[in-house]
Coordinates of C-alpha atoms in Angstrom, one line a residue:
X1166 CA 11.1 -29.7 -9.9
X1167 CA 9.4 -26.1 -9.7
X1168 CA 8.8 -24.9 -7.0
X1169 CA 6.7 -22.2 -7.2
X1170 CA 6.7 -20.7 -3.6
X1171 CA 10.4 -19.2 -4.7
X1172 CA 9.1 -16.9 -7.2
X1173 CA 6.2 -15.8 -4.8
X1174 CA 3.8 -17.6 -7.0
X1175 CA 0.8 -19.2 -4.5
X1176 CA -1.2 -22.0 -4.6
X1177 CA -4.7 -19.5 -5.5
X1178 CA -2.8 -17.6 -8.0
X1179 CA -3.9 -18.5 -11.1
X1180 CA -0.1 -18.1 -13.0
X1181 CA 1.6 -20.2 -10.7
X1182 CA -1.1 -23.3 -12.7
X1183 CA 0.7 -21.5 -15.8
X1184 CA 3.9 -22.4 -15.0
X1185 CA 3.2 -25.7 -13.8
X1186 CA 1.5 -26.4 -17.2
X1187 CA 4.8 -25.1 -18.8
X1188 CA 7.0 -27.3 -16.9
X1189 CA 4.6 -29.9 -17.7
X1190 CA 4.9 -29.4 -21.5
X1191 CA 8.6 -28.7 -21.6
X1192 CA 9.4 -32.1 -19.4
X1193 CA 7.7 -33.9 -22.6
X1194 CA 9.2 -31.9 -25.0
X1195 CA 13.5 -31.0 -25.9
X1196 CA 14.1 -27.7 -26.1
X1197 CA 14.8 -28.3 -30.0
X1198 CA 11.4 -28.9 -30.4
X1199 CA 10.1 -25.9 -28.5
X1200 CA 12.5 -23.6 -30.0
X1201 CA 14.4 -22.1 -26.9
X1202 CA 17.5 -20.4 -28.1
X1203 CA 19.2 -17.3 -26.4
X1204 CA 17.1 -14.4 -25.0
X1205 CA 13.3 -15.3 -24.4
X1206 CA 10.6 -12.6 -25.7
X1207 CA 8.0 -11.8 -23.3
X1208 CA 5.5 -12.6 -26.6
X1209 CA 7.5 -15.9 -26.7
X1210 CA 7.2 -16.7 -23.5
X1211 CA 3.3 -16.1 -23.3
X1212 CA 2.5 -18.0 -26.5
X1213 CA 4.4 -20.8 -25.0
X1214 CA 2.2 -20.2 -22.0
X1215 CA -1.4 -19.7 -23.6
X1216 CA -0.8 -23.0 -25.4
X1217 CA 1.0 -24.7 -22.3
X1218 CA -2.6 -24.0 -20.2
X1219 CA -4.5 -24.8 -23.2
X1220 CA -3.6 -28.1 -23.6
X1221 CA -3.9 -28.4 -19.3
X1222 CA -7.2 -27.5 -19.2
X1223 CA -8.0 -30.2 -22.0
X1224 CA -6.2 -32.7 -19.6
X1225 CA -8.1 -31.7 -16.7
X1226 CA -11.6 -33.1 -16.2
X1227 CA -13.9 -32.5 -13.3
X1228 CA -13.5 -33.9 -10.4
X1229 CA -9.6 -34.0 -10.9
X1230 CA -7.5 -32.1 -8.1
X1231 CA -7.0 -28.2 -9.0
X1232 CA -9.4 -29.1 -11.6
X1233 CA -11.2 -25.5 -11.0
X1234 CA -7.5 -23.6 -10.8
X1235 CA -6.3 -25.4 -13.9
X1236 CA -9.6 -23.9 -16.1
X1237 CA -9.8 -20.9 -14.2
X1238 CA -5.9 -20.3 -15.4
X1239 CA -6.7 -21.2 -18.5
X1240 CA -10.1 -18.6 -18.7
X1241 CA -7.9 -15.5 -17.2
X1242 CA -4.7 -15.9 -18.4
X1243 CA -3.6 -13.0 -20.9
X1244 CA 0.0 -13.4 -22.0
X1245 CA -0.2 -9.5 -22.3
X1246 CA 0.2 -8.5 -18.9
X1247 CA 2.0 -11.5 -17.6
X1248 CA 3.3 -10.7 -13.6
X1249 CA 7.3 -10.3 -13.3
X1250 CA 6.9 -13.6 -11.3
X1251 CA 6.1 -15.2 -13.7
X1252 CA 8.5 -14.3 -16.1
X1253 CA 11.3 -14.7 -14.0
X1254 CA 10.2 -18.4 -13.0
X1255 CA 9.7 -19.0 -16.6
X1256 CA 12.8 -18.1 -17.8
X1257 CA 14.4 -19.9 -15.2
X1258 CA 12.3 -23.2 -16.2
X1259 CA 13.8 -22.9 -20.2
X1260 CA 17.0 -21.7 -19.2
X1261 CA 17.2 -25.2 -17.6
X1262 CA 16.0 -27.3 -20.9
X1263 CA 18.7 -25.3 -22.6
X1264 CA 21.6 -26.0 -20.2
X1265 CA 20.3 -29.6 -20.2
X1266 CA 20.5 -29.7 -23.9
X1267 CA 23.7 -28.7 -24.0
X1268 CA 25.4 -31.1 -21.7
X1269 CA 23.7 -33.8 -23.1
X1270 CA 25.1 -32.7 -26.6
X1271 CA 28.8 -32.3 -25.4
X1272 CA 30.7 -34.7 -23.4
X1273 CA 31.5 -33.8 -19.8
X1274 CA 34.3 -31.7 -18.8
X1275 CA 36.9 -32.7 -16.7
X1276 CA 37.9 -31.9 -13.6
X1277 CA 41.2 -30.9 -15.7
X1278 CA 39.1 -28.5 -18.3
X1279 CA 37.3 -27.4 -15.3
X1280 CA 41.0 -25.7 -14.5
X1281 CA 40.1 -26.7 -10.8
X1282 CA 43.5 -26.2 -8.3
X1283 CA 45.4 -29.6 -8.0
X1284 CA 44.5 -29.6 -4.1
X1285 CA 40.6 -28.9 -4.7
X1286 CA 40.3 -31.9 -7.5
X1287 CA 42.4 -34.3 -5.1
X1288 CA 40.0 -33.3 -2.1
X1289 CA 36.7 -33.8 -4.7
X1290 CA 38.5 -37.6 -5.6
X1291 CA 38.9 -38.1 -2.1
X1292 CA 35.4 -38.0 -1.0
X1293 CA 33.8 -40.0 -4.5
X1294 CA 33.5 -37.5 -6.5
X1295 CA 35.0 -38.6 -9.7
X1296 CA 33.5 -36.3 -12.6
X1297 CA 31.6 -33.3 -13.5
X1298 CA 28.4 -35.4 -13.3
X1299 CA 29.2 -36.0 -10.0
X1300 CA 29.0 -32.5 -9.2
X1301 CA 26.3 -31.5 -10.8
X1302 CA 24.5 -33.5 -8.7
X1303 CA 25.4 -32.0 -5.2
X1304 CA 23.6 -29.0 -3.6
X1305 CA 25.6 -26.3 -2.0
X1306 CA 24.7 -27.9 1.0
X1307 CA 25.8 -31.0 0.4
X1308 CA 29.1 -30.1 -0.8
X1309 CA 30.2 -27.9 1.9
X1310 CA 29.0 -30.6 4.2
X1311 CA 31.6 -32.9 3.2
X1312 CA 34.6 -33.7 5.4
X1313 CA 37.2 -31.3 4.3
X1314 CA 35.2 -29.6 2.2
X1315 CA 33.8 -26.2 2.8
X1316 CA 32.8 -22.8 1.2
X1317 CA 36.1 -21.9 -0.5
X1318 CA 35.8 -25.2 -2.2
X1319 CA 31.8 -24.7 -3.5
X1320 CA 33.3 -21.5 -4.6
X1321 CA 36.0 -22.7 -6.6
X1322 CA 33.6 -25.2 -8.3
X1323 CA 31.1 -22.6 -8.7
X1324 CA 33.3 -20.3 -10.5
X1325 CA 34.8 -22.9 -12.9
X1326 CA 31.1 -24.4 -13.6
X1327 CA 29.9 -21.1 -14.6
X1328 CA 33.0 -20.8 -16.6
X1329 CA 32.2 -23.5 -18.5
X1330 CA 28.5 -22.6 -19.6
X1331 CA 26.8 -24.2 -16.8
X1332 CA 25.4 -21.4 -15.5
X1333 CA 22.1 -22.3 -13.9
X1334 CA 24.3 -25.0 -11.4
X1335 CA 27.0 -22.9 -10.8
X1336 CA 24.4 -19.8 -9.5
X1337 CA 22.6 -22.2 -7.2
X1338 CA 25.9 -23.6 -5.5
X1339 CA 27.4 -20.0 -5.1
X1340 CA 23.7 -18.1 -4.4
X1341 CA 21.2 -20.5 -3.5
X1342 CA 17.6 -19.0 -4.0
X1343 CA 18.9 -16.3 -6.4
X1344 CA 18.2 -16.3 -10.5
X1345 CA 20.7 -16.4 -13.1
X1346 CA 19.4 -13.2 -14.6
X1347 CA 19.6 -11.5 -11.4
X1348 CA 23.4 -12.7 -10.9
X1349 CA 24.5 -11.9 -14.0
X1350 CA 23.1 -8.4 -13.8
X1351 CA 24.8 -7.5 -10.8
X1352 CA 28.2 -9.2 -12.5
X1353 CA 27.5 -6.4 -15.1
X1354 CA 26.7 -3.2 -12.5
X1355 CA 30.0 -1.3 -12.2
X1356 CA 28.8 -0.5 -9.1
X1357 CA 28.3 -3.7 -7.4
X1358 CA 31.0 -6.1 -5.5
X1359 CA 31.5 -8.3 -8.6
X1360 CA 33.6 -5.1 -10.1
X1361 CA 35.8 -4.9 -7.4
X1362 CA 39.4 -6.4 -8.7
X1363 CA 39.4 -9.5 -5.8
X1364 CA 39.5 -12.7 -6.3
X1365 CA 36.5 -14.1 -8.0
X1366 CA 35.4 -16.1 -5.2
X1367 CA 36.2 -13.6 -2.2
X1368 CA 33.3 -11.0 -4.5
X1369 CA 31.2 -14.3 -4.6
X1370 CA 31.4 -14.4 -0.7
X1371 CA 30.5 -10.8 -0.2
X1372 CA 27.5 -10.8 -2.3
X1373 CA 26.5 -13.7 -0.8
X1374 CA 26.9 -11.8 2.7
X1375 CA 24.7 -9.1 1.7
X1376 CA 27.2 -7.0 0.6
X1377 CA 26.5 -6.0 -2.8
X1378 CA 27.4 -2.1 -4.0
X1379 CA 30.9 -1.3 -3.6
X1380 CA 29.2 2.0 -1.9
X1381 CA 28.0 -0.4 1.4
X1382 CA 31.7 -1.7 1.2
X1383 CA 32.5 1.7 1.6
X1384 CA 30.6 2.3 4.5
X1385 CA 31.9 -1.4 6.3
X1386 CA 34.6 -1.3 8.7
X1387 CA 37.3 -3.5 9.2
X1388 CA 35.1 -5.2 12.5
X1389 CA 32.0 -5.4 10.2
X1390 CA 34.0 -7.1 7.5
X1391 CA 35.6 -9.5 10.4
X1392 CA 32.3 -10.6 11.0
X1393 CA 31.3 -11.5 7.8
X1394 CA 30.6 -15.5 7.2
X1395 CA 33.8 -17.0 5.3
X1396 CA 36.1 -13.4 5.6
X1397 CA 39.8 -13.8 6.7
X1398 CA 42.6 -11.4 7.9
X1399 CA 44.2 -11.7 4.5
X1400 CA 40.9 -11.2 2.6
X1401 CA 40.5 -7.7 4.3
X1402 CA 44.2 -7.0 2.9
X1403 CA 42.8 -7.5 -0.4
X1404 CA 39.6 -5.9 0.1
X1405 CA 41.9 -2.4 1.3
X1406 CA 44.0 -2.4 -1.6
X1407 CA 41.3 -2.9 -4.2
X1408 CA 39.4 -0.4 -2.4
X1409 CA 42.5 2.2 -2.4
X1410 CA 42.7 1.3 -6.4
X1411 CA 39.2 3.5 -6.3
X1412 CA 40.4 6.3 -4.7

């Protein structure tokens, strides 16, 4: 469910009844039927909107709640000079009809084409957690909650999701509260932690620390890195040598 709060979208700004009226139409609508396929135009995007609040405002009658939000939205919204915000929490919204369109359309992986490690598949069977599904289901939270679970694990599982196309789940477990588009931008920066040649899920765990540029590595001594949430001894090894590959 949208929560519009996480895309600083408030409850007197008119676009966050814009998206609400989008996530409204798309949770009556497949994405087949609504056309989303690969990048999203900001023209697309705000004819879905203008016609998403259209078709609010005709549902809304007086004396409804958010009746006067719902029409003023629909009076002052210009797809022209749509906010960022916006955008960003659209995107995210269709991203999620597409991803859910295409599980439904292929059967669920594996654990065994998820190429999970023997250990962390036996650990995911031990606690009931039998199938991708399963997973899917699970906050980070939840997961690194379980009894012999823990971040390396929600890592691992991360990692392999995303490998496998579902990229909207695999984002939340391994940076809850970030976007997709934001992830995967940083993932193409050659300056940023995610080109640093470590293991996938030790550059996960930095950027998750706040450590994103492969210049604030640069500036992080060995204490600092000590202190980081989820960093080992052996992690700082491999940290040192990838760094002296950049010398």
């Amino acid at each position: 469910m949208l929560n519009p709060a996480e895309y600083l979208l408030t409850a007197r700004d008119p676009e966050t009844y814009v998206a609400l009226a989008v996530e409204d139409l798309i949770s009556t609508t497949d994405g087949a039927a609504l056309h989303i396929s690969g990048e999203l135009s900001k023209e697309y995007l705000g004819m879905l909107s203008l016609y998403a609040i259209r078709r609010a405002s005709k549902m809304f009658t007086e004396g409804m709640p958010y009746y006067k939000l719902v029409k003023l939205a629909h009076s002052s919204f210009d797809p022209d000079h749509m906010s960022d915000k916006l955008i960003r929490c659209l995107n995210d919204l269709l991203s999620s009809v597409n991803e859910k369109a295409e599980q439904q359309a292929a059967p669920s992986p594996s654990f065994e084409e998820l190429h999970l490690s023997a250990a962390t598949q036996d650990k995911l069977v031990s606690v009931g957690i039998l199938s991708v599904p399963d997973l899917l289901k699970l906050s980070r939270n939840e997961l690194t909650m379980i009894r012999n679970l823990g971040d390396s694990i929600t890592d691992e599982v991360s990692s392999a999701l995303y490998d496998q196309g579902y990229k909207n789940k695999a984002v939340d477990l391994a940076f809850p509260g970030s976007a997709v588009k934001e992830i995967e931008k940083a993932m193409k920066d050659p300056s940023s932690v995610f080109s640093l040649n470590v293991s996938g899920w030790l550059r996960t765990r930095l950027y998750r620390n706040g450590v994103r540029s492969i210049s604030r590595l640069k500036s992080m001594s060995v204490d600092e890195l000590a202190e980081l949430k989820g960093i080992s001894y052996d992690d700082i090894l491999e940290i040192s040598a990838a760094m002296d590959e950049l010398q």
